mmCIF file of C-alpha atoms and ligand atoms in Angstrom:
data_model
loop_
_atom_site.group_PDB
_atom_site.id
_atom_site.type_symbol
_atom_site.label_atom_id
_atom_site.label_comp_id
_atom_site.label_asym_id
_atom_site.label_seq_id
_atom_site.Cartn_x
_atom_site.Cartn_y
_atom_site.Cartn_z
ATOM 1 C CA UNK A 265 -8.950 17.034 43.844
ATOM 2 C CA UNK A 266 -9.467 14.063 41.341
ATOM 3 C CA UNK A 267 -7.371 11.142 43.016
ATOM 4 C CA UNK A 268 -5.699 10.070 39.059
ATOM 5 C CA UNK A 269 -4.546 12.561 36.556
ATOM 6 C CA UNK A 270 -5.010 11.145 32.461
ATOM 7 C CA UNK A 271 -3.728 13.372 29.848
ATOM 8 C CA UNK A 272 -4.991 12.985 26.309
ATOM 9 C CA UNK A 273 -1.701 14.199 24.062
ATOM 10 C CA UNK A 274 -3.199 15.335 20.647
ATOM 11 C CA UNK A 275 -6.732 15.939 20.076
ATOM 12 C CA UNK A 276 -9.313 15.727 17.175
ATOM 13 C CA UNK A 277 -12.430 14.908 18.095
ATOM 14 C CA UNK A 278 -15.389 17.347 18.643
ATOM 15 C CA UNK A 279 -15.917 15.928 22.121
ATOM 16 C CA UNK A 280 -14.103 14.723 25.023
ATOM 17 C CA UNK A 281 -17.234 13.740 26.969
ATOM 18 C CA UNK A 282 -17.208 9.874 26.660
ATOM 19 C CA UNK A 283 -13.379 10.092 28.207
ATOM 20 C CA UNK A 284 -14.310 12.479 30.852
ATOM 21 C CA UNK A 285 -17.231 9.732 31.503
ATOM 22 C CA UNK A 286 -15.698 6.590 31.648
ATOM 23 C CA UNK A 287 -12.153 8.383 33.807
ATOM 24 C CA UNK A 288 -14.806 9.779 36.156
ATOM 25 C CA UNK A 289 -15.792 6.269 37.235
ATOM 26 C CA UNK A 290 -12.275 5.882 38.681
ATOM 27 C CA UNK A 291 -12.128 9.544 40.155
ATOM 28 C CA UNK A 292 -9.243 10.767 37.460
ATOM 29 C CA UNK A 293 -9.639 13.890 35.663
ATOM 30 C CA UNK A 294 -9.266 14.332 31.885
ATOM 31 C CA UNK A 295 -6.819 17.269 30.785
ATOM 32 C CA UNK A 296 -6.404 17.823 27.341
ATOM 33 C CA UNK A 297 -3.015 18.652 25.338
ATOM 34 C CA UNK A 298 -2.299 19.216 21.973
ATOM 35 C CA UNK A 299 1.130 17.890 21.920
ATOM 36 C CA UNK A 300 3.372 18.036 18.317
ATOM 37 C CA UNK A 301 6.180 17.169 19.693
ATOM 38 C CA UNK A 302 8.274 14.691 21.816
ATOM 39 C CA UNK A 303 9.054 17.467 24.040
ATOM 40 C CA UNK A 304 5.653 18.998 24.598
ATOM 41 C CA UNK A 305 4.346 15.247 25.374
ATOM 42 C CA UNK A 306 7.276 14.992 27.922
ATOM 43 C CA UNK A 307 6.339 18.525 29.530
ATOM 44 C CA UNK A 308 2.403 17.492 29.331
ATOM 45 C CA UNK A 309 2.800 14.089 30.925
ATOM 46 C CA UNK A 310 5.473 14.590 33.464
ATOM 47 C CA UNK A 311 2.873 14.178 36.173
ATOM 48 C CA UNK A 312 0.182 11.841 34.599
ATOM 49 C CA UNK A 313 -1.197 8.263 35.875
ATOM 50 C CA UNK A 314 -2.532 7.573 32.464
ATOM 51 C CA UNK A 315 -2.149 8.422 28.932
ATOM 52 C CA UNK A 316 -3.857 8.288 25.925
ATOM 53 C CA UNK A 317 -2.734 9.376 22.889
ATOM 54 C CA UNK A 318 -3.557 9.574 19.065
ATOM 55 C CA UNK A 319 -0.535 10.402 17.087
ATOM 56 C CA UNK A 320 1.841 12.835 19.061
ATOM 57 C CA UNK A 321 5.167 10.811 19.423
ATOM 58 C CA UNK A 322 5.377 9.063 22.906
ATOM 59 C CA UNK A 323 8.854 8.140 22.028
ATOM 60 C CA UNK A 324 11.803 6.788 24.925
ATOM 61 C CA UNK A 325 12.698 10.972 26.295
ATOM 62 C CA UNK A 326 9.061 11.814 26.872
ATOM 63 C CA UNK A 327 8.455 8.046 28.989
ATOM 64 C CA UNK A 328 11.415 8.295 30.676
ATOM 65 C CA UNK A 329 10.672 11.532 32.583
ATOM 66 C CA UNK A 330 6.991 10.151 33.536
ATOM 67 C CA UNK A 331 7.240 10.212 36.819
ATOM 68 C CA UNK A 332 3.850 7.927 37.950
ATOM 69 C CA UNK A 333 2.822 7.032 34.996
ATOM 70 C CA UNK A 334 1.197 3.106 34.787
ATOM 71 C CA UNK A 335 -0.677 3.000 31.158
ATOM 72 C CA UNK A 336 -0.449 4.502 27.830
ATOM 73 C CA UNK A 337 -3.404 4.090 25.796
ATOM 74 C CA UNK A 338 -3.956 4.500 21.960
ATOM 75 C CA UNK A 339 -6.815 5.450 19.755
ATOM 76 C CA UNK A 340 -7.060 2.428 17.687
ATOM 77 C CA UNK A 341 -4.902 -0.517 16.945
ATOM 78 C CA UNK A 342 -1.811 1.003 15.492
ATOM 79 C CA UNK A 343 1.153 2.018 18.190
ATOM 80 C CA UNK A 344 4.224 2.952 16.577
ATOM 81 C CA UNK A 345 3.972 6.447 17.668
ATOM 82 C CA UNK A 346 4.760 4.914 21.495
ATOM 83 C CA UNK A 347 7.967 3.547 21.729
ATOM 84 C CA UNK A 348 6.936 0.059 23.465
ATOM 85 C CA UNK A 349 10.396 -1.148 24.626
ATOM 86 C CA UNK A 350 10.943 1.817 26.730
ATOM 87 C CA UNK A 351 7.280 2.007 28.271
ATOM 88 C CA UNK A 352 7.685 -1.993 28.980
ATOM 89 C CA UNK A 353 11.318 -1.016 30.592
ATOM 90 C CA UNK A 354 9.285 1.165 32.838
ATOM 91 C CA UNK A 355 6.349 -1.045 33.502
ATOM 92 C CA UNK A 356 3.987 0.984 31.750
ATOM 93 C CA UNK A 357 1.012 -0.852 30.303
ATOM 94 C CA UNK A 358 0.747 -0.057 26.792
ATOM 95 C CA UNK A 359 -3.505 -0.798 25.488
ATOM 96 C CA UNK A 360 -4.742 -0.343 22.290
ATOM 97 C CA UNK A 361 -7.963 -0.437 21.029
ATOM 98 C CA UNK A 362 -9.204 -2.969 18.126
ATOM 99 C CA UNK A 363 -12.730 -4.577 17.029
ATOM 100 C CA UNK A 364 -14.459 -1.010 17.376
ATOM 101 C CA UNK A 365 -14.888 -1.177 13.690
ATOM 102 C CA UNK A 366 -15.780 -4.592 11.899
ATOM 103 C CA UNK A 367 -19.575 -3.424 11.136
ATOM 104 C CA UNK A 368 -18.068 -0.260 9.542
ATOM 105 C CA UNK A 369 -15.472 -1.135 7.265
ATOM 106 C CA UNK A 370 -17.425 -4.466 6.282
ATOM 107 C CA UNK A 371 -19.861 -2.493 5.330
ATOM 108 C CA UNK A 372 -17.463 -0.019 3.375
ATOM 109 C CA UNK A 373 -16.221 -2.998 1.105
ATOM 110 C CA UNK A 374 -20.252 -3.770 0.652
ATOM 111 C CA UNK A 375 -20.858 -0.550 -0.136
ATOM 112 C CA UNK A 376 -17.456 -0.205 -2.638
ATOM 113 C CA UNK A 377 -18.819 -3.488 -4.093
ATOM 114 C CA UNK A 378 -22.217 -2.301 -4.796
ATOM 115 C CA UNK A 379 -21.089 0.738 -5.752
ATOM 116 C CA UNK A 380 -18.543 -0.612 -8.811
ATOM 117 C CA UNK A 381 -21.399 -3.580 -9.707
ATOM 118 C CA UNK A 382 -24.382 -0.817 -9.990
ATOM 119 C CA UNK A 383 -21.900 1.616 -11.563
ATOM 120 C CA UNK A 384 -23.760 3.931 -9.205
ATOM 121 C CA UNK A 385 -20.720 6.860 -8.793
ATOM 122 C CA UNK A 386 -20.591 7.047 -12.632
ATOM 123 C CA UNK A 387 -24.134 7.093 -13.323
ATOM 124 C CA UNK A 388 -24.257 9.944 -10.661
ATOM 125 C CA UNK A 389 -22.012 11.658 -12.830
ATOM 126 C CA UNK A 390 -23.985 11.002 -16.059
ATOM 127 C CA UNK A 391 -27.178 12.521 -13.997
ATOM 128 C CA UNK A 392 -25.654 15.077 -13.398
ATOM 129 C CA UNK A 393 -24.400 15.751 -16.736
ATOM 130 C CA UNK A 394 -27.835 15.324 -18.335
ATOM 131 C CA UNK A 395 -27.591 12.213 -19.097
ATOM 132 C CA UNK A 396 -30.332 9.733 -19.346
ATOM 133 C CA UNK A 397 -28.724 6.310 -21.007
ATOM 134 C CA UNK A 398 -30.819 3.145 -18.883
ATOM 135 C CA UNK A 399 -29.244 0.900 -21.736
ATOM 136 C CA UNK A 400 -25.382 1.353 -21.281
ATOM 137 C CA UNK A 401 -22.329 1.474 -23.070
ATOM 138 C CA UNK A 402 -21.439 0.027 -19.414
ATOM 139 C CA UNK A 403 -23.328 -3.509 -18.908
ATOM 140 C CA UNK A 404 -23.979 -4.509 -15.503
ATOM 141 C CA UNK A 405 -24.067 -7.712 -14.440
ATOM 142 C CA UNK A 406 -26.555 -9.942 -11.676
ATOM 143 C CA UNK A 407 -24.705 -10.307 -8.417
ATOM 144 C CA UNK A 408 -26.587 -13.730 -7.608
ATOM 145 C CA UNK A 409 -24.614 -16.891 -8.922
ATOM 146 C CA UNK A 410 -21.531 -15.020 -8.758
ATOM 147 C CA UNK A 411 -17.979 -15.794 -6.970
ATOM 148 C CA UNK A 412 -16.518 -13.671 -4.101
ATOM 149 C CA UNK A 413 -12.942 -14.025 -2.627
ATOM 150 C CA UNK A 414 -11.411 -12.490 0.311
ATOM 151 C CA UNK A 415 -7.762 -12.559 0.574
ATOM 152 C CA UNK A 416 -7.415 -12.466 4.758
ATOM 153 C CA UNK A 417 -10.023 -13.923 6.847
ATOM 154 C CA UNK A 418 -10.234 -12.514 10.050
ATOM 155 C CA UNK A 419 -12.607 -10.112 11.996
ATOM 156 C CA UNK A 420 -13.369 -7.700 8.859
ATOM 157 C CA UNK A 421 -13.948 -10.425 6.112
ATOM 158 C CA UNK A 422 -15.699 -12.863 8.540
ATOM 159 C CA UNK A 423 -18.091 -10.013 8.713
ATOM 160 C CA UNK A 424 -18.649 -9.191 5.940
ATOM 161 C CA UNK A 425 -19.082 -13.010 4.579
ATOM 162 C CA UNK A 426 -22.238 -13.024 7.255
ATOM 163 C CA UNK A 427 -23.258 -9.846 5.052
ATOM 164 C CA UNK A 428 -23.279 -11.574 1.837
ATOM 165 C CA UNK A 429 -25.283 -14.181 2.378
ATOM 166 C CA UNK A 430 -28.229 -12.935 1.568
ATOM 167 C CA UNK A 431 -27.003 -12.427 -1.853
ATOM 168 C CA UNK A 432 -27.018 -15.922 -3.413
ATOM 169 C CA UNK A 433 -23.715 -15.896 -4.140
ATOM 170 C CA UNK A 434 -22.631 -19.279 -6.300
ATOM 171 C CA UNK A 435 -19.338 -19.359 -3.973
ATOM 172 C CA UNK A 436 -17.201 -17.589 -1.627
ATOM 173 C CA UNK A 437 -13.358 -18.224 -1.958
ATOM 174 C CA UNK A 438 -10.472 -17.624 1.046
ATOM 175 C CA UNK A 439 -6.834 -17.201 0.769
ATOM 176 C CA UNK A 440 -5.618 -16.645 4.410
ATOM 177 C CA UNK A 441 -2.396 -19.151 4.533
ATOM 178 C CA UNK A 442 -2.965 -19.306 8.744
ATOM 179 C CA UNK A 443 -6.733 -19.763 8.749
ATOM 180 C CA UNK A 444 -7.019 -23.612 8.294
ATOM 181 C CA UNK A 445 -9.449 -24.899 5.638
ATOM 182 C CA UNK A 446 -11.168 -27.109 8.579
ATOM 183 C CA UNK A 447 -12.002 -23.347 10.097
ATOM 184 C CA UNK A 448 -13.021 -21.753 6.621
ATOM 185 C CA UNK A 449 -15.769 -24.774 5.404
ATOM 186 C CA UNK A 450 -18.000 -24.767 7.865
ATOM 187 C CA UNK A 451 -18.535 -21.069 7.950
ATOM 188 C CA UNK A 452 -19.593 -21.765 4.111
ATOM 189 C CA UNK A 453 -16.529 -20.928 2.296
ATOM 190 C CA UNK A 454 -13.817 -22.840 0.556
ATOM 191 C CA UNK A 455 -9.834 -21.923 0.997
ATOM 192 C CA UNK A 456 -8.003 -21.675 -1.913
ATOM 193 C CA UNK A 457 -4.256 -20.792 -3.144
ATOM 194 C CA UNK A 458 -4.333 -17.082 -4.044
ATOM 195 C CA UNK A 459 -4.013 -17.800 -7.987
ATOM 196 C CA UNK A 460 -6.707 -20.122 -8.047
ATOM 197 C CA UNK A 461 -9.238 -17.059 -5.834
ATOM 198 C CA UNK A 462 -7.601 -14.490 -7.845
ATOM 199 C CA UNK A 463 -8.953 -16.754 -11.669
ATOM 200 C CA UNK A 464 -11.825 -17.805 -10.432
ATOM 201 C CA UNK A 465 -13.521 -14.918 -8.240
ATOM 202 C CA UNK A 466 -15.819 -12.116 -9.984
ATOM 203 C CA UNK A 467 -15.114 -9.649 -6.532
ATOM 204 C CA UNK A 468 -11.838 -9.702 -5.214
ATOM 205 C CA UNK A 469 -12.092 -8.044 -1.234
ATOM 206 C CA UNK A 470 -9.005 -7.648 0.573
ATOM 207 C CA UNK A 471 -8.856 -7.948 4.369
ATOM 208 C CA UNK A 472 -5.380 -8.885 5.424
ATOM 209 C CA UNK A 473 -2.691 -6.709 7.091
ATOM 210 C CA UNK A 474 -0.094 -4.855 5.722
ATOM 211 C CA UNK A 475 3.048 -6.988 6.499
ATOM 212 C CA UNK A 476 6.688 -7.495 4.591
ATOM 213 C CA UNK A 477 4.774 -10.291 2.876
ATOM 214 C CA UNK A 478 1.336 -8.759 1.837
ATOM 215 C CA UNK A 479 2.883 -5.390 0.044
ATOM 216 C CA UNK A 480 2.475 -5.660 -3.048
ATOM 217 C CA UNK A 481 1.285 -8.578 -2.840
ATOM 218 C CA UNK A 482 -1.581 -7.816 -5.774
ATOM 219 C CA UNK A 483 0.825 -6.356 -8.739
ATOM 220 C CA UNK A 484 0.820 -7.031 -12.683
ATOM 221 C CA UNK A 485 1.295 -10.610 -12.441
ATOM 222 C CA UNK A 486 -1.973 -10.884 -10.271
ATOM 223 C CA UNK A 487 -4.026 -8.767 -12.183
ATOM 224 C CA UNK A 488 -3.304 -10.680 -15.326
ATOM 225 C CA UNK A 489 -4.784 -13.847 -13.461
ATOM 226 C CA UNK A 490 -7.898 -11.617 -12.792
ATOM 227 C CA UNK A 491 -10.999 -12.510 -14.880
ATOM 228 C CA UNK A 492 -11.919 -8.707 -17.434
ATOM 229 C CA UNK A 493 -15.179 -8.255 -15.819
ATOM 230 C CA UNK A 494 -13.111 -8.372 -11.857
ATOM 231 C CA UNK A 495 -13.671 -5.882 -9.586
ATOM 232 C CA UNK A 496 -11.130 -5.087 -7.079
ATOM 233 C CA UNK A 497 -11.954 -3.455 -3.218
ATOM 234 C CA UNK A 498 -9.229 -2.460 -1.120
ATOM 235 C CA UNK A 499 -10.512 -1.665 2.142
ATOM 236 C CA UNK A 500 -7.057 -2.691 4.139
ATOM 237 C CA UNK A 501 -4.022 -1.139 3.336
ATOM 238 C CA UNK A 502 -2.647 0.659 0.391
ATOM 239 C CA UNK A 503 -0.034 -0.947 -0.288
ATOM 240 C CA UNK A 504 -1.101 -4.545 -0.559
ATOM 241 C CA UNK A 505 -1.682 -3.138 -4.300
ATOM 242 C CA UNK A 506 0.858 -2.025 -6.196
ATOM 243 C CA UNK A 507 -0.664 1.390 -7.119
ATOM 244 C CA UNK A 508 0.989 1.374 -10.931
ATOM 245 C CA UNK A 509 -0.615 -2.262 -11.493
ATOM 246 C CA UNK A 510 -3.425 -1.024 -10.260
ATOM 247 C CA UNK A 511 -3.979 1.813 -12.362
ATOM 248 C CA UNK A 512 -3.035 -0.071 -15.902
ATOM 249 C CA UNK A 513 -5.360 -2.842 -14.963
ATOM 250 C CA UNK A 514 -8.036 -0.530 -14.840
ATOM 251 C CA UNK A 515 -6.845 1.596 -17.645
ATOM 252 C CA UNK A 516 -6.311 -1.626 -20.302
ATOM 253 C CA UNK A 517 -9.436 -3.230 -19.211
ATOM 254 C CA UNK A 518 -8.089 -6.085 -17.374
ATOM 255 C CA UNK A 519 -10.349 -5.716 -14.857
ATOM 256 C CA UNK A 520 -13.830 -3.852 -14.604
ATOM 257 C CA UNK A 521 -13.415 -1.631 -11.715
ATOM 258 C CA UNK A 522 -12.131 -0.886 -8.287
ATOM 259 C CA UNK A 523 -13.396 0.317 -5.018
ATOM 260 C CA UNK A 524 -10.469 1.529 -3.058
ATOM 261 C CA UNK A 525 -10.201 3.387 0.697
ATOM 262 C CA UNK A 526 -6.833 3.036 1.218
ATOM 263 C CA UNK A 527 -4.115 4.037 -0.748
ATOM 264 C CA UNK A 528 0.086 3.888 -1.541
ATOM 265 C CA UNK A 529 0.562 6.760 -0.311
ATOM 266 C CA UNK A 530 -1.807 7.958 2.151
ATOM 267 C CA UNK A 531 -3.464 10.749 1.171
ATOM 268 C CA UNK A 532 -3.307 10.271 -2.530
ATOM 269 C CA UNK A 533 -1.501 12.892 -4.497
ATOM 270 C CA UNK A 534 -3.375 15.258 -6.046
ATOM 271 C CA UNK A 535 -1.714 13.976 -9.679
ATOM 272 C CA UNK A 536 -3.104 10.355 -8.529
ATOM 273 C CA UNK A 537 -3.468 8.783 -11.856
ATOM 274 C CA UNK A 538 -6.534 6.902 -10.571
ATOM 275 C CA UNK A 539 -8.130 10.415 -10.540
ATOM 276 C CA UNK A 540 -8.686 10.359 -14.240
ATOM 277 C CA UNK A 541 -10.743 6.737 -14.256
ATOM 278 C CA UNK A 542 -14.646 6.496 -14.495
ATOM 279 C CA UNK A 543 -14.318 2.887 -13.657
ATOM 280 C CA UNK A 544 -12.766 3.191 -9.991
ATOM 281 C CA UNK A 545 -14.917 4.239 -6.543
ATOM 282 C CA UNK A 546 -13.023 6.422 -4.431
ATOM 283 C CA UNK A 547 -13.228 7.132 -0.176
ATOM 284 C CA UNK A 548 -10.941 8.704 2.079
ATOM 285 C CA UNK A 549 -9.765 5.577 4.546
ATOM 286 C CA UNK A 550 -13.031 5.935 6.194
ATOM 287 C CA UNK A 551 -13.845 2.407 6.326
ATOM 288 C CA UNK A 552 -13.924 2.897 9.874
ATOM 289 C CA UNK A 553 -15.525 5.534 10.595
ATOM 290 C CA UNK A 554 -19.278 5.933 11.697
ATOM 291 C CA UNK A 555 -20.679 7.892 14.946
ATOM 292 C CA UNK A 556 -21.064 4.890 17.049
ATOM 293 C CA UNK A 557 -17.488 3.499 15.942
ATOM 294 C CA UNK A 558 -16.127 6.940 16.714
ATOM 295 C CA UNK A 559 -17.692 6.591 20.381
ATOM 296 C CA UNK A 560 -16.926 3.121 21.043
ATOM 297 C CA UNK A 561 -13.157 4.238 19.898
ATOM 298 C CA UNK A 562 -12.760 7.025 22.556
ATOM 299 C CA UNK A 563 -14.891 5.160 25.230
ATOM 300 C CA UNK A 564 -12.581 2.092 25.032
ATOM 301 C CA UNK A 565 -9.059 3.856 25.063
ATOM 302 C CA UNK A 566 -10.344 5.719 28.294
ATOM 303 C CA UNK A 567 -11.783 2.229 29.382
ATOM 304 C CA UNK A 568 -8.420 0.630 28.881
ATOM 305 C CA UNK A 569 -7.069 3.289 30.984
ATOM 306 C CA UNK A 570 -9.543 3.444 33.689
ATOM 307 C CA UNK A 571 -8.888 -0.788 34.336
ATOM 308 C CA UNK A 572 -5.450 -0.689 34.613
ATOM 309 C CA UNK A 573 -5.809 2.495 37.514
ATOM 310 C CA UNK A 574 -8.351 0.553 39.170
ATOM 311 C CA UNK A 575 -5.525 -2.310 39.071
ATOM 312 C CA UNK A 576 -7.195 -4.503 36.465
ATOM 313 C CA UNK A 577 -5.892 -5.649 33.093
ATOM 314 C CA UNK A 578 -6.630 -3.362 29.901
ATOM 315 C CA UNK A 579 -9.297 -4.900 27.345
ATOM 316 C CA UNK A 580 -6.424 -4.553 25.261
ATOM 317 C CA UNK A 581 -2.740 -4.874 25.920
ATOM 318 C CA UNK A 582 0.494 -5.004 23.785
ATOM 319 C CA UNK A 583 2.877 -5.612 26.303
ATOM 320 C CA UNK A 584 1.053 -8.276 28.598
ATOM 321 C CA UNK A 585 4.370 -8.998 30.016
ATOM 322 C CA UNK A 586 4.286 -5.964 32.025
ATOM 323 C CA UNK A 587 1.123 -7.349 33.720
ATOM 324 C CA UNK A 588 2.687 -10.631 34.302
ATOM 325 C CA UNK A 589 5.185 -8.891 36.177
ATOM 326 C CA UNK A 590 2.860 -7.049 38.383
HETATM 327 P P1 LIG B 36 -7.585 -9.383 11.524
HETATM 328 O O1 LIG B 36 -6.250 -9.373 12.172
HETATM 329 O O2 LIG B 36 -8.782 -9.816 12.291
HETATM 330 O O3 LIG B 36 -7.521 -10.286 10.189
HETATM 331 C C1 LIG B 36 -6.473 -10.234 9.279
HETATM 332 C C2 LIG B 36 -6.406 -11.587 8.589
HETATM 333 O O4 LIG B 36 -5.425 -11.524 7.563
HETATM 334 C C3 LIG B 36 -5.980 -12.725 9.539
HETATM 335 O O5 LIG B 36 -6.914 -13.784 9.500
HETATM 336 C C4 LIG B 36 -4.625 -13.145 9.006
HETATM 337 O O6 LIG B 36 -4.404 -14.534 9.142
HETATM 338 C C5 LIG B 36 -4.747 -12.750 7.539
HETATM 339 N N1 LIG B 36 -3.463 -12.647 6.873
HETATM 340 C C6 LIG B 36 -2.245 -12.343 7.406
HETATM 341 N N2 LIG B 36 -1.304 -12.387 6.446
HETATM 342 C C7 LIG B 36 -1.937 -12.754 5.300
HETATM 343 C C8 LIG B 36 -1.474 -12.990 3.967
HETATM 344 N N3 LIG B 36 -0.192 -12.893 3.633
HETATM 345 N N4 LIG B 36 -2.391 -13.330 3.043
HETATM 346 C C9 LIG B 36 -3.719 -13.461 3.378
HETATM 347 N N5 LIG B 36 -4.194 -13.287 4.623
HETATM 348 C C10 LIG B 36 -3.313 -12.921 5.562
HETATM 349 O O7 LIG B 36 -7.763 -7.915 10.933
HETATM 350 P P2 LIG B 36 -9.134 -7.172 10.604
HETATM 351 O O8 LIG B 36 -9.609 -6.485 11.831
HETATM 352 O O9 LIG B 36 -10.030 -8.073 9.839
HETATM 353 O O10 LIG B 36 -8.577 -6.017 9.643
HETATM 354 C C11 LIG B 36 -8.037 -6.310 8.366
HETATM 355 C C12 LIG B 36 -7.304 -5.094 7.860
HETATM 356 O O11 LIG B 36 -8.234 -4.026 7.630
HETATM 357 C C13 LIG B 36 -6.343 -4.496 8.911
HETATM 358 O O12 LIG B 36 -5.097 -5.100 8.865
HETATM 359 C C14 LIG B 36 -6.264 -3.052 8.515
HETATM 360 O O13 LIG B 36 -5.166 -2.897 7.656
HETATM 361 C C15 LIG B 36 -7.547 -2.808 7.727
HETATM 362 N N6 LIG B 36 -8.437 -1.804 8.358
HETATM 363 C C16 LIG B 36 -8.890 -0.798 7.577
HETATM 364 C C17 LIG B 36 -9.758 0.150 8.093
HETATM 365 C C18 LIG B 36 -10.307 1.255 7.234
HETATM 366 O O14 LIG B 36 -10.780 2.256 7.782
HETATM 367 N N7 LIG B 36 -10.298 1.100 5.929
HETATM 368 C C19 LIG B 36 -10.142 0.075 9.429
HETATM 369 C C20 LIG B 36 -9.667 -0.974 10.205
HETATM 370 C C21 LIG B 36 -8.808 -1.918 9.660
#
């Protein structure tokens, strides 16, 4: 008999190997749930050392009747699905997992980018149609000598600004009000107030979180600041853009396009006005996603997991002063 016992909650992934992998190095075995339910995670992980869940609902009922329980791991960065007062109460480590995606979802809001400059989703479409029009009603215009700004500056836009370099860009604008300027120049960028990057920038990127203070924090107002050849990429949150704003910009032509992954709400609805535009990219929130990302995501929860069994500190924790106490 395995010496730890780690129960996955909710599943959705083809494979459980990489868990089963990583858990082995500690001698705990992997059994998997598929938990909907408060209840059915309580029932499931009654008897568990470690935990890692995706979305069931770890809430205060199902922690309180763990009976040896000592972490709680997520699947990605988010944790509102585990109530974190209660598992601190306990002592349980809660560990998260973050970084697993910068390469991806800079390379998303590349590929958005590229997409909306090269027009390359409605061209498809034109192909397809039998359509063979090289001049354009649609100019396109050179990407060299142009003016990029990302609004946030942390892992994900620092990324992608190594990305860009190749492309001759004339300048590369920041707004990120706690990133100081002395931190921003010598990486080759200049920070700026958010009106002056949103008049002055011909690709607008947006990398910061969704907080009380970034929702909606592109809306009419902003857009009208935004030069008519603009384009927009969303690759954070939906609703840092106000969705209505969003959609008349586009419609009245006071911007040029938009590549968007993320969206107000989450999945669109299947009336989404954006649905009707030519001059908008469209993904599924899947800026993340790619098979090594996907790996490193399911390797690193069970890692997380594995460390604090082994009595080591998670690679990731969001309540460190349970370890402090320890
Ligand atoms: P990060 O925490 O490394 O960086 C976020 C940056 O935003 C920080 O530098 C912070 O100072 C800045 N910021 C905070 N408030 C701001 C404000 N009001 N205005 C401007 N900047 C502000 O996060 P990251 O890993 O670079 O991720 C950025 C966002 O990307 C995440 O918050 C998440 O919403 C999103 N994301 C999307 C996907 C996807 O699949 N599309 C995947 C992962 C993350």
């Amino acid at each position: 008999m395995a010496k730890f016992k780690v129960v996955i909650t909710d599943l959705g992934y083809q494979s459980y190997q990489p868990e089963k992998d990583e858990l082995a190095k500690v001698d705990a075995e992997v059994v998997l749930a598929e938990c909907s339910t408060e209840q059915e995670v309580a029932q499931a992980c009654k008897d568990a050392d470690g935990v890692i869940t995706r979305a069931a609902p770890v809430g205060a009922d199902a922690i309180g009747q763990m009976e040896k329980c000592r972490v709680i791991s997520r699947y990605g960065v988010g944790v509102d699905n585990v109530d974190i007062p209660a598992a601190t109460a306990k002592g349980i480590v809660v560990a998260n997992v973050r970084d697993y995606y910068n390469e991806e979802v800079s390379d998303h809001a590349l590929a958005l980018l590229l997409a909306c400059v090269r027009r390359i989703s409605s061209r498809d479409r034109q192909v397809r149609a039998g359509m063979w029009d090289i001049g354009a009603k649609e100019p396109i215009y050179r990407i060299a000598g142009k003016t990029l700004g990302l609004i946030g500056y942390g892992a994900i836009a620092r990324t992608l600004h190594r990305k860009v370099k190749g492309f001759n860009l004339a300048e590369v604008l920041v707004y990120d009000p706690y990133v100081p300027a002395e931190q921003i120049a010598p990486a080759g960028a200049k920070s700026v107030e958010l009106d002056e990057l949103l008049n002055r920038s011909d690709y607008i990127s947006i990398h910061a979180p969704l907080t009380d203070s970034t929702r909606h924090m592109i809306g009419e107002k902003q857009f009208e600041m935004m030069k008519p050849t603009a384009i927009l990429v969303n690759t954070s949150r939906g609703p840092l853009v106000d969705p209505d704003a969003l959609y008349n910009a586009l419609k009245n032509g006071q911007i040029a396009s938009a590549g968007i992954d993320v969206y107000e709400p989450e999945p669109p609805q299947k009336d989404c006005k954006l649905f009707e535009l030519d001059n908008v990219v469209l993904t599924d929130h899947a800026g993340w996603y790619s098979e090594e990302s996907q790996l490193a995501l399911q390797q690193l929860a069970a890692r997380n997991v594995a460390l604090v069994l082994s009595g080591r500190e998670p690679l990731y924790c969001v309540n460190p002063e349970v370890i402090k106490k320890q």
